[in-house]
Coordinates of C-alpha atoms in Angstrom, one line a residue:
M1 CA 0.0 0.0 0.0
T2 CA 1.3 3.5 -0.8
D3 CA 2.2 5.9 1.8
S4 CA -0.3 8.5 3.1
L5 CA -0.5 11.8 1.3
A6 CA 1.1 14.8 2.8
P7 CA -1.2 17.0 5.0
D8 CA -3.2 19.6 3.2
A9 CA -2.2 23.2 3.7
P10 CA -4.5 25.5 5.7
D11 CA -7.6 26.8 3.8
H12 CA -6.7 30.5 4.4
A13 CA -3.4 32.4 4.2
D14 CA -2.5 36.1 4.3
S15 CA -0.9 37.9 1.4
D16 CA 2.6 36.6 2.4
G17 CA 1.4 33.0 2.4
R18 CA 1.3 32.7 6.2
P19 CA -1.6 30.6 7.5
E20 CA -4.6 32.3 9.1
G21 CA -7.0 30.9 11.6
P22 CA -7.5 30.6 15.3
L23 CA -4.4 28.5 15.7
A24 CA -2.1 30.5 13.3
G25 CA 1.4 30.6 14.6
R26 CA 0.7 27.8 17.2
V27 CA 2.0 24.2 17.3
V28 CA -0.1 21.1 18.0
V29 CA 1.7 17.9 18.8
F30 CA 0.3 14.5 17.7
L31 CA 1.9 11.8 19.9
T32 CA 1.9 8.1 18.7
A33 CA 3.8 4.9 18.9
D34 CA 5.6 3.6 15.9
E35 CA 2.8 1.3 14.8
G36 CA -0.8 0.4 15.4
V37 CA -2.2 3.9 14.9
E38 CA -5.8 4.2 13.7
R39 CA -5.4 6.1 10.5
V40 CA -8.5 8.4 10.7
E41 CA -7.9 9.2 14.3
L42 CA -4.6 10.8 13.2
T43 CA -5.5 12.2 9.8
R44 CA -8.9 13.8 10.5
P45 CA -8.0 15.8 13.6
R46 CA -4.7 16.8 12.0
E47 CA -6.6 18.1 8.9
A48 CA -8.8 20.1 11.2
V49 CA -6.0 21.7 13.2
L50 CA -4.2 22.5 9.9
R51 CA -7.3 24.2 8.6
A52 CA -7.3 26.2 11.8
G53 CA -3.8 27.5 10.9
A54 CA -1.7 25.3 13.3
T55 CA 1.7 23.8 12.6
V56 CA 1.6 20.1 13.3
R57 CA 4.4 17.9 14.7
L58 CA 4.1 14.2 14.8
A59 CA 6.3 12.7 17.5
T60 CA 7.1 9.0 18.1
P61 CA 9.6 7.1 20.2
T62 CA 12.0 6.6 17.3
G63 CA 11.1 9.5 15.1
G64 CA 10.8 7.2 12.1
R65 CA 7.9 6.0 10.0
V66 CA 4.6 5.3 11.6
L67 CA 2.5 2.3 10.6
L68 CA -1.2 3.2 10.2
F69 CA -4.2 0.9 10.3
D70 CA -7.8 0.8 9.4
H71 CA -8.9 -1.3 12.3
L72 CA -6.8 -4.5 11.6
D73 CA -5.8 -3.6 8.0
H74 CA -2.5 -1.9 7.1
A75 CA -3.3 1.6 5.8
G76 CA 0.0 3.2 4.9
T77 CA 2.7 5.0 6.8
E78 CA 3.5 8.5 8.0
Q79 CA 7.0 10.0 8.6
A80 CA 7.3 11.4 12.1
D81 CA 8.8 14.9 12.6
S82 CA 10.6 14.2 15.8
T83 CA 11.3 11.8 18.5
I84 CA 9.3 12.3 21.7
A85 CA 12.5 12.9 23.7
G86 CA 13.6 15.6 21.2
L87 CA 10.4 17.6 21.3
D88 CA 10.5 21.3 22.1
M89 CA 7.3 21.9 24.0
S90 CA 7.8 25.6 24.7
D91 CA 5.5 26.8 21.9
V92 CA 2.9 24.0 21.9
A93 CA -0.8 24.8 22.2
G94 CA -2.0 21.3 22.8
V95 CA -1.4 17.5 22.5
V96 CA -3.5 15.0 20.6
L97 CA -3.4 11.2 21.3
P98 CA -4.9 9.2 18.5
G99 CA -6.2 5.7 19.2
G100 CA -5.7 2.2 17.7
V101 CA -5.4 -0.7 20.0
A102 CA -1.6 -1.4 19.6
N103 CA -0.7 2.3 19.5
P104 CA -1.5 3.3 23.1
D105 CA -0.6 -0.1 24.5
Q106 CA 3.0 0.5 23.2
L107 CA 3.1 4.2 24.0
R108 CA 2.2 3.6 27.6
M109 CA 5.5 1.7 28.0
D110 CA 7.6 4.5 26.7
P111 CA 9.0 6.5 29.6
D112 CA 9.5 9.7 27.5
A113 CA 5.9 9.7 26.4
V114 CA 4.5 9.2 29.9
R115 CA 6.8 11.9 31.3
L116 CA 5.8 14.3 28.5
L117 CA 2.1 13.7 29.1
R118 CA 2.4 13.9 32.9
D119 CA 4.3 17.3 32.6
A120 CA 1.7 18.5 30.0
L121 CA -1.2 17.7 32.3
D122 CA 0.5 19.2 35.3
A123 CA 1.2 22.4 33.3
G124 CA -2.4 22.8 32.2
L125 CA -1.7 22.1 28.5
P126 CA -4.8 20.9 26.7
V127 CA -4.7 17.2 25.9
A128 CA -7.1 15.6 23.5
V129 CA -7.5 11.9 23.4
V130 CA -9.7 9.5 21.4
C131 CA -10.8 5.9 21.4
H132 CA -8.1 3.6 23.0
G133 CA -5.8 6.6 23.5
P134 CA -6.5 7.1 27.3
W135 CA -4.6 3.9 28.0
T136 CA -1.4 5.9 27.8
L137 CA -2.8 8.6 30.2
V138 CA -3.5 5.9 32.8
E139 CA 0.3 5.6 33.2
T140 CA 0.7 9.3 34.1
G141 CA -1.2 8.9 37.4
R142 CA -3.1 12.1 36.6
L143 CA -6.6 10.8 35.9
S144 CA -7.9 10.8 39.5
G145 CA -10.9 13.2 39.6
R146 CA -11.1 13.7 35.9
T147 CA -14.1 12.9 33.7
L148 CA -13.6 11.4 30.3
T149 CA -14.9 9.0 27.7
S150 CA -13.2 6.3 25.5
W151 CA -13.8 3.1 23.6
P152 CA -16.1 1.2 26.0
S153 CA -13.5 -1.5 26.8
L154 CA -11.3 1.0 28.6
R155 CA -14.0 1.8 31.2
S156 CA -12.6 -0.4 33.9
D157 CA -9.1 0.8 33.4
L158 CA -10.1 4.4 33.6
T159 CA -12.3 3.9 36.6
N160 CA -9.5 2.0 38.4
A161 CA -7.2 5.0 37.7
G162 CA -9.7 7.3 39.6
A163 CA -11.5 8.8 36.6
T164 CA -15.2 9.1 36.0
W165 CA -16.1 7.4 32.7
V166 CA -19.1 8.6 30.7
D167 CA -20.6 7.4 27.4
Q168 CA -20.7 10.7 25.4
E169 CA -19.6 11.9 21.9
V170 CA -17.1 14.3 23.4
V171 CA -16.2 15.3 26.9
V172 CA -14.3 18.4 27.9
C173 CA -13.1 18.0 31.5
T174 CA -11.9 21.2 33.2
E175 CA -11.5 19.6 36.7
G176 CA -7.8 19.9 36.6
P177 CA -4.9 22.2 35.7
G178 CA -6.0 22.3 32.1
P179 CA -8.7 20.9 29.8
L180 CA -8.8 17.2 28.9
I181 CA -10.8 16.5 25.8
S182 CA -11.9 12.9 25.0
S183 CA -14.1 11.0 22.5
R184 CA -15.1 7.4 22.0
K185 CA -14.5 6.4 18.4
P186 CA -14.0 7.6 14.7
D187 CA -17.7 8.5 14.4
D188 CA -17.1 11.2 17.0
L189 CA -14.1 12.9 15.3
E190 CA -15.9 16.0 14.0
A191 CA -17.1 16.9 17.5
F192 CA -13.7 15.9 18.9
A193 CA -11.7 18.1 16.6
T194 CA -14.0 21.1 17.2
A195 CA -13.7 20.8 21.0
A196 CA -9.9 20.3 20.7
I197 CA -9.4 23.3 18.6
E198 CA -11.5 25.5 20.9
A199 CA -9.3 24.3 23.9
F200 CA -6.0 24.8 22.0
T201 CA -7.1 28.3 20.9
S202 CA -7.8 29.3 24.5
R203 CA -4.3 28.3 25.6
V204 CA -2.4 31.4 26.3
P205 CA 1.2 31.2 24.8
A206 CA 3.9 30.9 27.4

């Protein structure tokens, strides 16, 4: 199967070609493992934040190519922009965690990923997570008192981590240092992207 196409450019730009939109000049990080990433849970939110003017960085443990899947079927690859350990988070407006079963199960075992997410949550950086993605957040130890949704099979894991699990299209939890945005599945991605962009836009640059 051929590699995925490069992301589309933002819909609007100024006369000098610079992107315009609520996230113009801002960076959004997509954090994944090296394989097992549900394709649409990466590409559709990424398209949305690009249209909003953001710069996107895809970060993985190795910084290499990422294997994408449509459920259990291989669906191409993407080239990461950075290793997780090498990320500069100083200008980041938010973090997105796509799903896929294998992706978060591997990412939760990466110390750099867990450390970055723990620091992001503690600093109040908006974090948006979909489907099986919250598995990685469990490892941060920062879900106690938070409300979120996910793929239904994660309900016990999240409850055991101290979270309140709800069955909703999108949940924006503000009971913490910063917003935690979550959705259940690919069918929820439009609402998920809208809520994530709103949260990222409200983040005041450091």
